[in-house]
Every structure is written in structure tokens, then in C-alpha cells.
XYZ file of C-alpha atoms in Angstrom:
779
model
C 103.503 97.251 36.092
C 103.998 94.118 34.064
C 102.403 90.941 35.533
C 105.367 88.765 34.765
C 107.424 90.348 37.520
C 104.843 89.076 40.001
C 105.434 85.628 39.089
C 109.425 85.940 38.668
C 109.617 87.474 42.229
C 106.942 85.347 43.689
C 104.768 88.050 44.781
C 101.748 85.852 44.883
C 103.334 84.082 47.806
C 103.243 87.425 49.812
C 99.468 87.872 48.788
C 98.752 84.353 50.221
C 100.541 85.298 53.541
C 98.497 88.506 53.528
C 95.080 86.676 53.071
C 95.667 84.584 56.007
C 95.960 87.708 58.323
C 92.668 89.151 57.015
C 89.714 88.684 59.537
C 86.711 88.735 57.073
C 85.870 87.341 53.661
C 85.638 90.766 52.162
C 89.067 91.645 53.543
C 90.471 88.395 52.023
C 88.956 89.346 48.861
C 90.679 92.813 48.999
C 94.087 91.245 49.885
C 93.859 88.781 46.974
C 93.682 91.887 44.589
C 96.881 93.402 46.144
C 98.924 95.293 43.483
C 101.771 97.878 43.821
C 101.054 101.502 42.839
C 103.530 103.813 41.075
C 102.242 107.145 42.368
C 104.394 108.367 45.279
C 101.426 110.117 46.920
C 99.257 106.914 46.829
C 102.231 104.859 48.058
C 102.810 107.173 51.030
C 99.247 107.176 51.775
C 99.075 103.318 51.809
C 102.228 103.099 54.126
C 100.681 105.802 56.483
C 97.403 103.565 56.716
C 99.500 100.568 57.499
C 101.551 102.291 60.010
C 98.491 103.627 61.905
C 97.131 99.961 62.042
C 100.593 98.848 63.176
C 100.568 101.449 65.936
C 97.255 100.003 67.347
C 98.908 96.514 67.405
C 102.004 97.808 69.152
C 99.628 98.724 71.976
C 98.279 95.123 72.140
C 94.813 96.343 70.972
C 92.846 94.577 68.275
C 90.317 95.973 65.885
C 87.013 93.949 66.460
C 86.065 92.695 63.136
C 83.670 89.780 64.583
C 80.274 89.326 62.836
C 81.123 91.141 59.453
C 80.367 89.039 56.393
C 80.227 89.678 52.602
C 76.695 90.860 52.058
C 77.299 92.519 48.582
C 75.450 89.897 46.615
C 72.488 89.897 49.007
C 72.416 93.647 48.646
C 72.500 93.361 44.964
C 69.682 90.810 44.882
C 67.391 92.992 47.305
C 67.877 96.039 44.945
C 66.236 94.096 42.002
C 63.424 92.836 43.905
C 64.684 89.693 45.242
C 63.575 88.182 48.617
C 66.452 87.438 51.019
C 66.513 84.479 53.365
C 66.419 84.703 56.991
C 70.228 83.909 56.977
C 71.118 86.548 54.660
C 68.853 89.092 56.638
C 70.753 88.260 59.847
C 74.145 88.720 58.078
C 72.959 92.099 57.191
C 72.075 92.895 60.771
C 75.377 91.268 62.081
C 77.425 93.334 59.670
C 75.590 96.428 60.828
C 76.397 95.658 64.385
C 80.090 94.776 63.435
C 80.582 98.063 61.608
C 79.242 99.920 64.632
C 81.749 98.212 66.928
C 84.671 98.933 64.824
C 83.468 102.653 64.474
C 83.209 102.966 68.356
C 86.574 101.220 68.737
C 88.611 103.529 66.458
C 86.827 106.700 67.787
C 87.605 105.978 71.165
C 91.293 105.420 70.591
C 93.447 108.031 72.229
C 96.296 107.230 69.785
C 96.769 109.686 66.900
C 95.351 107.587 63.849
C 93.625 110.326 61.582
C 93.339 108.177 58.538
C 91.712 105.371 60.249
C 89.229 107.746 62.039
C 88.343 109.328 58.870
C 87.433 105.847 57.490
C 85.105 105.197 60.246
C 83.368 108.451 59.809
C 81.961 106.904 56.595
C 80.218 104.322 58.575
C 76.478 104.734 59.013
C 75.188 102.908 62.391
C 71.665 101.970 60.772
C 70.600 100.896 64.349
C 66.984 100.876 63.437
C 67.277 98.517 60.488
C 69.371 96.230 62.604
C 66.704 96.268 65.401
C 63.921 95.365 62.994
C 65.841 92.493 61.647
C 66.851 91.182 65.110
C 63.267 91.575 66.180
C 62.124 89.221 63.591
C 65.050 86.655 63.291
C 66.869 84.871 66.023
C 70.500 84.272 66.284
C 70.224 80.800 64.632
C 68.338 82.327 61.501
C 64.701 81.230 62.508
C 61.774 83.541 62.260
C 60.373 84.376 65.720
C 56.867 84.384 66.598
C 57.260 88.168 67.399
C 57.988 88.950 63.911
C 54.125 89.593 63.393
C 51.021 89.284 65.222
C 49.571 87.143 62.438
C 52.474 84.789 62.580
C 52.120 84.367 66.264
C 48.306 83.585 65.738
C 49.197 80.949 62.998
C 51.864 79.223 65.069
C 49.499 79.013 67.962
C 46.856 77.353 65.827
C 49.632 74.840 64.438
C 50.675 73.973 67.863
C 46.769 73.416 68.577
C 46.422 71.111 65.596
C 49.612 69.179 66.325
C 48.607 68.487 69.764
C 45.080 67.193 68.679
C 46.695 64.996 65.897
C 49.180 63.569 68.171
C 46.557 62.877 70.903
C 44.327 60.966 68.543
C 47.290 58.910 67.290
C 48.601 58.118 70.699
C 45.155 56.943 71.334
C 45.647 54.396 68.638
C 49.038 53.222 69.929
C 47.488 52.481 73.318
C 44.437 50.560 72.121
C 45.964 48.962 68.950
C 49.623 48.389 69.779
C 49.508 44.783 68.543
C 48.821 46.053 65.069
C 51.854 48.555 65.096
C 55.427 47.562 64.416
C 56.534 50.329 66.974
C 54.458 52.107 69.418
C 55.459 55.624 68.178
C 53.925 58.432 66.237
C 56.163 59.425 63.226
C 55.907 61.882 60.189
C 55.954 61.057 56.425
C 55.357 63.769 53.671
C 54.810 66.195 56.527
C 51.904 64.343 57.751
C 51.613 62.466 61.208
C 51.339 58.585 60.611
C 51.518 55.342 62.387
C 53.890 52.426 61.705
C 51.337 49.664 60.865
C 51.900 45.952 60.355
C 51.204 44.900 56.635
C 48.563 42.246 57.841
C 46.586 44.972 59.722
C 46.353 47.407 56.928
C 42.596 46.797 56.473
C 41.892 47.016 60.340
C 43.357 50.459 60.799
C 42.091 51.923 57.373
C 43.129 55.295 55.872
C 45.901 56.490 53.592
C 49.318 54.746 53.113
C 52.148 57.395 52.710
C 55.284 55.008 52.698
C 56.444 51.561 53.591
C 59.703 50.103 54.968
C 62.273 48.370 52.929
C 61.101 44.961 53.841
C 57.488 45.770 52.923
C 56.253 44.383 56.442
C 55.636 47.904 57.869
C 53.250 50.562 56.228
C 53.223 54.211 57.422
C 49.546 55.004 57.411
C 47.518 58.112 58.266
C 44.230 56.893 59.788
C 41.015 58.176 58.755
C 40.199 59.930 62.011
C 43.196 62.225 61.554
C 42.968 62.989 57.894
C 41.072 66.207 58.412
C 43.175 67.318 61.279
C 46.295 66.730 59.311
C 44.634 68.682 56.369
C 44.030 71.502 58.769
C 47.545 71.470 60.039
C 48.974 71.473 56.571
C 46.799 74.481 55.873
C 48.274 76.135 58.804
C 51.736 75.372 57.650
C 51.067 76.973 54.355
C 49.702 80.141 55.979
C 52.821 80.282 58.096
C 55.034 79.992 55.037
C 53.220 82.882 53.374
C 53.443 84.921 56.579
C 57.215 84.346 56.644
C 57.631 85.141 52.892
C 55.770 88.408 53.628
C 58.002 89.350 56.319
C 61.052 88.513 54.536
C 59.827 90.587 51.641
C 59.295 93.530 53.860
C 62.705 93.097 55.391
C 64.477 92.854 51.874
C 62.620 95.957 50.753
C 63.941 97.918 53.917
C 67.541 96.597 53.327
C 67.174 97.681 49.674
C 66.125 101.282 50.838
C 69.641 101.347 52.831
C 71.679 99.725 50.055
C 73.796 102.741 49.488
C 74.631 103.119 53.279
C 75.206 99.313 53.421
C 77.391 99.111 50.459
C 79.449 102.090 51.710
C 79.753 100.393 55.198
C 81.032 97.093 53.569
C 83.485 98.992 51.564
C 84.984 100.706 54.496
C 85.075 97.561 56.714
C 86.747 95.785 53.954
C 89.344 98.393 53.397
C 90.101 98.376 57.284
C 90.423 94.890 57.493
C 92.709 94.821 54.500
C 94.843 97.583 56.218
C 94.759 95.625 59.405
C 95.992 92.445 57.597
C 98.938 94.417 56.046
C 99.919 95.639 59.752
C 99.563 92.028 61.046
C 101.905 90.819 58.281
C 104.315 93.439 59.029
C 104.340 92.478 62.640
C 104.780 88.713 61.682
C 107.795 89.626 59.467
C 109.111 92.071 62.103
C 109.027 94.557 59.291
C 109.450 98.436 59.432
C 107.706 101.235 57.721
C 109.960 102.438 54.736
C 110.524 106.157 53.805
C 109.616 106.592 50.362
C 111.088 108.698 47.666
C 110.868 109.238 44.050
C 114.561 109.698 43.422
C 115.440 106.091 42.841
C 117.305 105.809 46.263
C 117.330 102.538 48.064
C 118.754 102.280 51.581
C 118.181 99.158 53.654
C 119.981 98.039 56.853
C 119.807 94.359 57.655
C 117.158 93.552 55.063
C 115.848 90.221 54.861
C 114.168 88.146 52.156
C 110.483 88.034 53.007
C 109.843 84.518 52.021
C 112.754 83.019 53.891
C 112.483 81.892 57.419
C 114.002 84.236 60.062
C 115.894 81.361 61.442
C 117.597 80.678 58.049
C 117.887 83.985 56.302
C 120.998 86.218 56.319
C 120.340 89.989 56.599
C 122.224 92.264 54.395
C 122.840 96.076 54.044
C 121.737 97.331 50.400
C 122.197 100.660 49.063
C 121.781 101.984 45.572
C 120.705 105.207 43.756
C 122.715 107.904 45.631
C 126.345 107.661 44.689
C 126.009 104.867 42.229
C 123.011 103.538 40.359
C 124.238 100.044 39.529
C 125.493 97.083 41.489
C 127.490 94.316 39.896
C 127.508 91.314 42.142
C 129.987 88.413 41.684
C 130.665 85.237 43.712
C 130.157 81.390 43.718
C 126.957 79.524 42.918
C 124.468 79.056 45.787
C 126.240 82.081 47.457
C 123.157 84.178 47.669
C 123.358 86.526 44.598
C 119.832 85.520 43.273
C 118.394 85.892 46.799
C 119.747 89.396 47.189
C 118.257 90.235 43.583
C 114.795 88.866 44.710
C 115.023 90.446 48.069
C 115.553 94.011 46.580
C 112.750 93.395 43.865
C 110.243 91.910 46.300
C 110.802 94.556 48.991
C 110.210 97.307 46.438
C 106.843 95.687 45.222
C 105.720 95.289 48.777
C 106.581 98.779 49.811
C 104.682 100.054 46.768
C 101.692 97.939 47.620
C 101.621 99.532 51.066
C 103.304 96.584 53.144
C 106.211 97.215 55.525
C 109.491 95.606 54.671
C 111.671 93.312 56.689
C 114.529 95.612 57.538
C 115.676 97.871 60.462
C 113.715 101.077 61.056
C 114.829 104.056 58.846
C 115.035 102.051 55.706
C 114.298 104.054 52.598
C 112.877 102.681 49.317
C 112.182 104.350 45.936
C 108.893 104.370 44.018
C 109.487 102.860 40.403
C 107.006 103.020 37.522
C 108.150 99.455 36.414
C 110.325 96.819 37.978
C 111.932 94.322 35.404
C 113.618 90.995 36.126
C 115.373 88.419 34.211
C 116.159 85.735 36.744
C 116.831 82.014 36.455
C 116.694 79.462 33.588
C 113.402 80.342 31.910
C 114.050 78.347 28.846
C 110.744 77.896 26.761
C 110.568 74.225 25.589
C 107.209 75.072 23.769
C 109.047 77.795 21.687
C 112.074 75.641 21.399
C 114.371 78.396 22.671
C 117.803 77.757 24.264
C 118.697 79.157 27.758
C 120.583 82.136 26.059
C 117.728 82.770 23.676
C 115.235 82.803 26.374
C 117.253 85.335 28.482
C 117.781 87.424 25.477
C 114.116 87.429 24.698
C 113.377 88.801 28.197
C 116.241 91.311 27.966
C 115.121 92.726 24.599
C 111.540 93.179 26.023
C 113.029 94.992 29.010
C 115.261 97.428 27.001
C 112.100 98.483 24.970
C 110.555 99.812 28.244
C 113.290 100.672 30.586
C 113.792 104.348 31.665
C 114.879 106.450 34.646
C 111.932 105.318 36.543
C 112.735 101.559 36.241
C 114.376 98.916 38.651
C 116.061 96.215 36.491
C 117.439 93.038 37.991
C 119.691 90.723 35.831
C 120.508 87.401 36.987
C 123.789 85.933 35.334
C 123.797 88.363 32.633
C 125.177 87.318 29.316
C 125.453 83.630 30.463
C 124.651 80.488 28.205
C 126.877 81.447 25.500
C 130.640 81.880 24.571
C 132.155 83.529 27.678
C 134.065 86.202 25.666
C 131.095 87.110 23.678
C 128.800 86.808 26.684
C 130.890 89.309 28.732
C 131.081 91.974 26.033
C 127.317 91.651 25.523
C 126.695 91.917 29.261
C 128.780 95.139 29.299
C 127.028 96.533 26.356
C 123.609 95.748 27.990
C 124.652 97.329 31.179
C 126.066 100.577 29.449
C 122.624 100.903 27.633
C 120.520 100.574 30.732
C 122.710 102.733 32.747
C 122.715 105.474 30.193
C 118.863 105.502 30.527
C 119.516 106.331 34.054
C 117.665 103.170 35.379
C 118.535 101.508 38.806
C 120.217 98.084 38.043
C 121.433 95.172 40.059
C 123.210 92.514 38.002
C 125.026 89.123 39.001
C 127.591 87.517 36.920
C 130.250 84.811 36.711
C 132.310 86.730 34.134
C 135.906 87.811 35.466
C 135.727 90.775 32.996
C 132.866 92.161 34.723
C 134.793 92.354 37.935
C 136.680 95.427 36.635
C 133.603 96.818 35.096
C 132.778 98.840 38.088
C 136.259 100.478 38.305
C 135.873 101.942 34.815
C 132.230 103.402 35.179
C 131.249 106.375 37.489
C 127.867 105.196 38.488
C 128.815 101.443 39.105
C 129.987 99.654 42.103
C 131.184 96.093 42.517
C 129.811 93.643 45.153
C 130.129 90.155 45.996
C 128.890 87.291 48.337
C 131.235 86.135 50.850
C 132.679 82.659 50.744
C 134.537 80.799 53.632
C 137.452 79.001 52.117
C 138.087 77.298 55.494
C 134.502 75.620 55.636
C 133.994 75.562 51.848
C 130.604 77.157 52.551
C 129.151 80.405 51.400
C 128.253 82.897 54.299
C 125.494 84.660 52.218
C 126.942 88.069 53.308
C 126.867 90.814 50.817
C 130.042 92.771 50.393
C 129.420 96.349 48.719
C 132.637 97.550 47.077
C 134.418 94.277 46.768
C 134.302 92.034 43.730
C 134.121 88.319 44.137
C 137.082 86.223 43.366
C 137.115 82.563 42.058
C 138.559 80.745 45.088
C 139.229 77.743 42.730
C 142.782 77.282 43.793
C 142.036 77.525 47.443
C 139.012 75.232 47.296
C 141.014 72.564 45.231
C 143.909 72.712 47.890
C 141.294 72.368 50.733
C 139.872 69.244 49.050
C 143.473 67.737 48.580
C 144.560 68.331 45.001
C 148.273 68.092 44.562
C 150.053 71.395 45.117
C 152.125 70.877 42.043
C 149.199 70.781 39.830
C 147.799 73.935 41.486
C 151.072 75.726 40.861
C 151.145 74.714 37.360
C 147.524 76.051 36.949
C 148.523 79.283 38.482
C 151.374 79.741 35.792
C 148.822 79.012 32.885
C 146.630 82.073 33.818
C 147.297 85.468 32.468
C 149.166 88.177 34.274
C 146.175 90.480 34.164
C 143.894 87.916 35.844
C 146.526 87.333 38.536
C 146.606 91.059 39.088
C 142.788 91.257 39.544
C 142.766 88.486 41.851
C 145.428 89.873 43.988
C 143.636 93.238 43.979
C 140.338 91.531 45.106
C 142.091 89.636 47.802
C 143.556 92.890 49.128
C 140.137 94.546 49.052
C 138.718 91.775 50.986
C 141.402 91.777 53.530
C 140.784 95.645 53.861
C 137.124 95.368 54.143
C 137.522 92.759 56.909
C 139.905 94.860 58.587
C 137.626 97.919 58.428
C 134.691 95.895 59.595
C 136.814 94.905 62.701
C 137.619 98.478 63.380
C 134.037 99.591 63.059
C 132.979 96.931 65.459
C 135.888 98.040 67.999
C 134.740 101.655 67.500
C 131.072 100.881 67.991
C 131.956 98.948 71.339
C 133.889 101.982 72.596
C 130.993 104.236 71.644
C 128.654 102.027 73.644
C 130.888 101.953 76.669
C 131.284 105.900 76.398
C 127.524 106.199 76.285
C 127.177 103.913 79.191
C 129.661 105.991 81.253
C 128.071 109.268 80.283
C 124.722 107.859 81.525
C 126.176 106.710 84.666
C 127.842 110.091 85.336
C 124.561 111.830 84.628
C 122.806 109.641 87.158
C 125.336 110.100 89.853
C 125.459 113.921 89.274
C 121.537 114.105 89.461
C 121.708 111.893 92.577
C 124.252 114.420 94.267
C 122.120 117.193 93.120
C 119.084 115.703 94.771
C 121.036 114.890 97.877
C 122.407 118.345 98.054
C 118.890 119.939 97.703
C 117.464 117.600 100.414
C 120.353 118.579 102.910
C 119.576 122.392 102.171
C 115.942 121.805 102.619
C 116.533 120.009 105.833
C 118.814 122.589 107.328
C 116.266 125.412 106.199
C 113.351 123.532 107.752
C 115.227 123.151 111.031
C 116.133 126.817 110.982
C 112.558 127.718 110.263
C 111.362 125.526 113.063
C 113.696 127.221 115.624
C 112.654 130.730 114.319
C 108.914 129.819 114.557
C 109.469 128.447 118.059
C 111.120 131.848 119.075
C 108.278 133.795 117.346
C 105.774 131.875 119.549
C 107.621 132.518 122.645
C 107.807 136.211 121.624
C 104.000 136.140 120.982
C 103.501 134.612 124.448
C 105.541 137.537 126.079
C 103.702 140.263 124.117
C 100.275 138.662 125.114
C 101.288 138.666 128.756
C 102.524 142.323 128.552
C 99.217 143.230 126.878
C 97.411 141.590 129.864
C 99.448 143.586 132.322
C 98.495 146.819 130.584
C 95.926 147.658 133.300
C 98.508 147.545 136.096
C 101.794 148.704 134.342
C 101.933 151.827 132.242
C 103.252 150.834 128.916
C 103.578 152.724 125.615
C 101.787 150.998 122.580
C 104.204 152.061 119.934
C 107.118 150.587 121.925
C 106.008 146.967 121.789
C 104.568 147.361 118.287
C 108.100 148.580 117.075
C 109.600 145.596 118.912
C 107.374 142.982 117.431
C 107.939 144.480 114.013
C 111.723 144.267 114.274
C 111.166 140.674 115.392
C 109.242 139.988 112.099
C 111.872 141.841 109.936
C 114.521 139.791 111.690
C 112.933 136.498 110.253
C 115.096 135.279 107.277
C 113.384 134.569 104.038
C 114.159 130.955 103.582
C 113.939 129.570 99.892
C 115.322 126.777 97.811
C 114.906 128.772 94.634
C 118.138 129.478 92.713
C 119.129 133.235 92.113
C 118.298 134.595 88.635
C 121.159 134.853 86.284
C 120.483 138.621 85.594
C 119.722 141.169 88.188
C 118.850 145.003 87.737
C 121.650 147.187 89.199
C 120.720 148.809 92.600
C 121.637 152.106 91.414
C 120.078 151.895 87.842
C 116.519 151.061 88.921
C 114.376 154.076 89.009
C 111.942 153.867 91.931
C 108.256 154.698 91.939
C 105.970 155.847 94.620
C 104.530 152.677 96.407
C 107.637 150.499 95.515
C 108.733 148.351 98.379
C 112.332 148.973 99.451
C 114.765 148.227 102.216
C 116.736 150.999 103.841
C 120.187 149.517 103.903
C 121.565 151.861 106.836
C 119.113 150.193 109.371
C 118.339 147.057 107.562
C 114.455 147.789 107.701
C 111.880 147.562 105.092
C 109.701 150.550 103.961
C 107.792 152.156 101.076
C 108.679 154.990 98.679
C 106.333 158.018 99.132
C 107.722 160.369 96.573
C 110.859 161.254 94.530
C 112.563 164.475 96.204
C 115.273 165.038 93.470
C 117.359 163.021 90.980
C 119.097 160.972 93.407
C 116.807 161.422 96.726
C 113.531 159.922 97.623
C 111.094 160.437 100.567
C 110.416 157.083 102.189
C 108.350 155.687 105.044
C 110.000 153.082 107.397
C 107.671 152.173 110.237
C 106.292 155.383 111.781
C 109.169 157.391 110.309
C 109.296 159.429 107.140
C 112.811 160.208 106.070
C 114.563 161.497 102.863
C 117.130 158.965 101.807
C 119.883 158.732 98.984
C 119.301 156.273 96.173
C 122.300 154.218 96.945
C 121.067 153.668 100.560
C 117.831 151.994 99.280
C 117.391 148.421 97.715
C 114.433 147.923 95.461
C 112.309 144.982 96.669
C 109.305 144.899 94.515
C 106.144 146.449 93.400
C 103.364 146.554 96.059
C 100.801 143.703 95.845
C 97.240 144.659 94.914
C 94.996 143.548 97.597
C 91.574 145.060 96.890
C 90.235 146.600 93.887
C 87.838 149.019 95.684
C 89.409 152.190 96.517
C 90.206 152.351 100.186
C 90.074 155.636 102.015
C 92.715 156.236 104.668
C 92.216 158.383 107.842
C 94.920 160.408 109.413
C 94.805 159.809 113.053
C 97.492 160.918 115.664
C 99.833 161.699 112.871
C 99.946 157.779 111.930
C 98.747 156.697 108.453
C 96.852 153.172 108.586
C 94.224 152.115 106.256
C 90.713 151.536 107.442
C 90.256 148.151 105.928
C 92.416 145.034 106.058
C 92.064 142.573 103.206
C 93.024 138.891 104.046
C 91.672 137.139 101.040
C 94.254 134.638 99.634
C 96.467 134.568 102.660
C 97.308 131.305 104.580
C 95.388 131.024 107.959
C 98.460 131.638 110.247
C 99.862 134.488 107.962
C 96.307 135.973 108.067
C 95.922 135.917 111.876
C 99.421 137.464 112.216
C 98.673 140.348 110.018
C 95.234 140.800 111.744
C 96.939 141.096 115.026
C 99.457 143.503 113.763
C 96.713 145.639 111.999
C 94.596 145.679 115.137
C 97.587 147.167 117.130
C 98.295 149.721 114.538
C 94.577 150.912 114.232
C 94.569 151.160 117.982
C 97.724 153.315 117.998
C 96.085 155.352 115.076
C 93.051 155.872 117.224
C 90.406 154.756 114.834
C 86.964 154.282 116.157
C 86.296 151.369 113.798
C 87.747 149.344 110.919
C 86.803 146.527 108.549
C 88.373 143.203 108.095
C 87.753 141.660 104.540
C 88.099 137.805 104.864
C 85.697 136.707 102.168
C 83.302 133.903 102.372
C 84.995 130.877 101.014
C 84.958 127.737 103.440
C 84.410 130.010 106.367
C 87.446 129.068 108.250
C 89.253 132.375 107.974
C 85.998 134.343 108.863
C 85.653 132.019 111.949
C 89.347 132.745 113.024
C 88.918 136.484 112.577
C 85.789 136.399 114.826
C 87.496 134.199 117.528
C 90.408 136.692 117.562
C 88.055 139.612 117.800
C 86.225 138.171 120.851
C 89.486 137.542 122.899
C 91.187 141.029 122.067
C 90.960 143.478 125.096
C 91.101 146.352 122.872
C 87.960 145.625 120.836
C 84.495 146.805 122.188
C 82.170 145.233 119.596
C 82.041 143.414 116.236
C 79.459 142.781 113.477
C 79.212 141.345 109.909
C 79.215 143.902 107.228
C 76.035 145.339 105.836
C 74.964 144.606 102.146
C 76.735 147.798 101.134
C 79.931 146.913 103.119
C 80.520 143.389 101.631
C 77.934 141.255 103.716
C 79.249 138.135 105.587
C 82.501 138.445 103.666
C 83.509 141.557 106.006
C 83.707 141.852 109.731
C 83.322 145.440 111.160
C 85.241 146.064 114.414
C 84.466 148.795 116.800
C 87.420 149.787 119.430
C 86.887 150.785 123.048
């Protein structure tokens, strides 16, 4: 893409804003090199990257880029054998730590950010190198005593020498204070000295290292401390040598990891760059554009990125679908040039991976080139006129324009004779349109107002002007050419009506017709917009009414369900109370068994009829489709209801085509199919085959499986099963209750102890199921 377009559309100002949002120096460096790309796959990838970072921002989360610096030059020096300074080594360690923080943050995100997670996979933690550097250099960039044993020893000797030197010199200050300008110990040329008065130079003796500006004070090193100072300087030299050795070792270690460190820096710079793009989009209240390679641009409420949101007027722009060219007419300072620059700048931003200031759902095209001839670019150095300057640009554009180009013409054909300029403008547009480029042009020529009506791929547009206030509204009106408004403006400014009428008589008939047509179009446009706004309001009211009805309907359904549930709970409570009373009566009858002769099967049948009389309360809705009672073929074992007596039973066998043998209670009867209602398949209770014993002509299984049952239901089943087993005359039976929490087992054992018909009970043996089974023996 040509560099001139970046200057014309002020793309550099976008880059400057982007740089401000980068957190690191390497991110700012990447941002400064921002350029659009022309491959649609690359553009889509860039937009997806920005959108993932924007997704993190929308969750009020921030990627931690703290501590990351540009260490690329340090890495380069280390690889060629250079020794890094403590500050450079510390920057390497901080960048390693920062990279690890960024990696951990992205990997722990629950949001779907596959591109960013792919980036951080390339970051190598390098904890050992970071630890080694931090063990040698403190947070202020100073080498620590712990960096090596030798350094610790040297610094201990330095502190000893310093202490001895200061002790001797402080002795001088106490005994010879009158010879000193100030009773202090100071340093000159890295050696400890005393400030001696000029006249006592000979009395102190030693080496003069400096003197005051007045010459009255000499900074002298007494002979008594010369040797100690020499030893101190030697220790300083050893310290420097040891520090250099340690730094050389650290630099070599950094050079060993140069490849990983360089990759870490590259990834972190890229992520900071992506995050800066997202931050800029958030600042502009921008949206992710959908990209295409068909030359289609559709933006709703698009704003110029460089104009304050408080001042800019948002406009809808659409091109490339039903028409490829827009010709905008209207008054000066009406916003035509702003519209041109807005479309061009948004296109460049989108192709550079930036979001654009428009509503969600906007769509932009990927162009190979964006060309623009905007403003008065007269070249004084080349001695070119305004017209010549424009034509030079246009000639260069026509050389390169094709179907993958977006072309922006501002005041096309201006700067020369109006008639020739208009003809030239139409001819240039015809040429560019013929190459299937996307074109937006602005003009003052009235001849171009009718241009859009004579071309299939061209549409007129204008910027609105308020005649009442004599101010432009900056609104773009697609489909309506602009009109002069000269007569209306003159009238508002007070020009004599007679002069205005005479002027109207001087203009041509064709011009009058065009102006009348434009006025009619503007009126129709305004009327259509009002109708649209009214229809939109009605739509919103309808949606609110629909939502309100849905809420009220849901509330009604919820209240209805609660009432049904409350009624069923009340009924269930009453039935349960009746069952409890019946149970008390049954127990009393059982206790009276020794005094009153009573047939067992009579109270068992009575109890079973009580259970069958209990309604099946449920709030579940019936299924929409049911199998016909007559069409369902029954199988042995199916649960059924005998409709003639309203009792549940079990299918034993099929006797004929329409007749079945069923067992209801203790009865076995042959029944017609029409008298049977299918209830369901029998529940599987215990996988192990259970033997049945025929006793007293009554079929009862010798084992009862209570696993999975509710506690109350299990005890009811147990009680009925004990009664049935007694009636069948079994000597013993097994109750399978499982181990679980032990609650059901305990309940079974307590029931067994209190039952008068049970002689003994014991846990099952290892072959019988262990503690998960209770074996009962009857009297």
C-alpha cells in the first residue's frame, strides 16, 4: 500500500494514540510500525486477536505486563561475548518473571481465547536463570554479598579496613581538632582524608589529595593511614574483579538461553501490541468489523476516529453491494471531506487489525490499495497550480487502480473551467468505475448531480444543510443529491426578494428541474425517515407488550402449578394420615391374634386394597402420544391393571390371541385383552436369580431386595413381605438391604425384633451377601 495514503488520511495520528495504550517499550515499538495488510486471512486473524483481548477487557480484567523491558540489545551483546551490567541482568530476570506472570494469567482464563493461549504456549519460564540472577543482584541493581563466597570474604575485609582507617582518623579529630577546618572524616580520590588548615600542613604530615577553593583547607591523608588506605584500595580492586567475574558468568548464562529469551520478548511484545489495539478500540467505543474480499462496506453510525465523540456526527455508509460509487454533493464545510476520510481511515484501521468506531455488525472490505486525492496539495516547489497538483495525483492513481482498490476523490475536477472540469470529472469517474473499483467522490458541479441517475453502479448522496439556521448538520443522505440553497440562504440573510426572483429567471430550465427534483427527494427522504422512526417506536412498544404478556403468562402458570402442588400435598397428607390410622388398627388386630381367631389372608387383602386405593399424585404433564390400550401386546411379567375390579396385577402367560392369564393378589384368572391396562415393565431388583418356593399354593419369592428404596417405602414393603411370607408358610427368608450408611439395615433389624411372627434373625454369611443381608426365621 502506498505511503502517501497514510499521510493524506492522517494514519500516523492513529498510531500515536495506539502507542499511548502500549504498556511496555517493546509493545510501543511494535505499535509504531503498525501497517495495514492486504491478505484477508491475515486481516481476519488480526481482528480475532484484537477481539480476544477486548473480551478480556470487557470482563474488567487486565493482562499483567509489569516488569517487562526491552532486553533485545542486552541479549545481542551477551551473544557476542559482552559483559552485561547488573541493571541489564536484573532487567533480564524481571522480563522472565513478567513473561511467566502473563503466561499464568492467560492460561487460567476461563474465557475462550485460543489465539492468546497459543501465544503464551511459546513462553519458556526459565525459572532457574531468573533465580540465579536474583540470588546475585538485589532489586536496586546492586551485587549482593551472597553472589559468591569470595565476594562475601572480600567485603568483610573491606569493612574491617574501613573501620580501622576511620578509627585512626577519628583519633586525629579528637587530639588535633584545632588543626582541622572541620572535625570530620571525608573521602577524596576514594581515600579517607582529613580537612587540615593550611598552616598545620607540616604538623599533620602525609599526602595532600585536594584543597578547598579558597586554598585555606587541604584534604590530607596522614602517614599513619597510608598503608591502611592502600590495603583498602587493594580490597576494592579485588571486589571489582570478583563482581566482573560474576557478571561475566551471568552474561554467559543469559547468552546460553538467548533463543528462548528472544522468543519470550517477541511473544510479550506481540501480546502488548494486541492488548494496545483492544484498549484503543475500547477508548473509541469501537466494534469488531466483519471482513470480506468482495469490496462491500456497510457501517452503521460510523464516526471519524480522530474527531471527539462529543463533536462528531455519526453516519451510515454503504457501498459495494448494489452500487460501487457514491457521488457526494453539498455546501462547503458540510462534512463531505470528513466522510471521505472516515471511510478511508476506517478501512486502513480494519486492515491493520484495529476495531472501527461504528455499531456492532459493521462490515468492511479488504483492499489491495487505498488511493486518495484530498485537499489542496499544490506543490510550490514544483510550481504547480491547484488543478495541476490534483491531476498529477489522479494520473498516478489511474495507473494503479483496479477492482481491489478504494478510491477517494475530493472536489474532483475543481480548479479549472467549470464546464471542462465537470466533463473531466465524469470521464475520470467512468474510467475508474469501469475498472470495478470502489469510489467515493465529492463535487460542487451541478452536472454531476444527475450523474448518478445515468449510471447503474452510481448513487448520489449529499450532506444536509439547515436553511433555517444556515448551518450544516453534517448528516449524510444517501440517494439524495445536494442542492445549492443559494436563493434560500440569500433570502434568510435579507437580500431583496426582487433580486432573488430576477436571478431565478436567469437560470436555465434544466437547472430549475434538477433543483425541484432534489427538493422533492429531500422531502421524500425526510418523510420516509419520520415514518421509519414512528414504525420503530411501534415495534419497540409491541416488543415491550409481548415481553409483558410473556411475564404475566409465566407468572400465571407458576401460580397455577403452586396451587395444584399445594392441593396434592394436602390430599397426600390426608391419605398418609389415614394410612397411619389404618396401620395402627392392623397392629392392634395382630396383637389380638392370640385371643381372637383371625384369618391372615383377610387382613393382608384388606391392607393391599388400602394401598391400591392411594392415588398416584404427580405434577408431571401427560405425554402427548400414548399407545392404544388395545394395540399393545402384553408379555409375561408386564404390570397391568384389571379394569373390572380396579386392581393391579402381573401377566403370567398369553392364552390366546386376545386372552391372557394374569395374577391379581392371590387369584389367577384368564382375562380378555380389552379388560387389561398396560402399566409398564417390571422393575429389575436383583441381578442374582432368585429361587421361588411354592408353599400353601401361594407364590412368594424367598428374598426381598430393598436397595434403592426410600426408608419409609422400604419398611412398608418389608411389612407386607413378612405377612405374605407367613401366609406362604416359609421357614426362613432373606432381606437384601445393602451396606450403605447402615440406616436401612438398622431399620430392618428393629422391625424384625418387634414382629411377633419372627423367631430369630441373623446377618447373612459370606456366601449369602454378608452384612448387606438379614436372614429371618419364622416361628
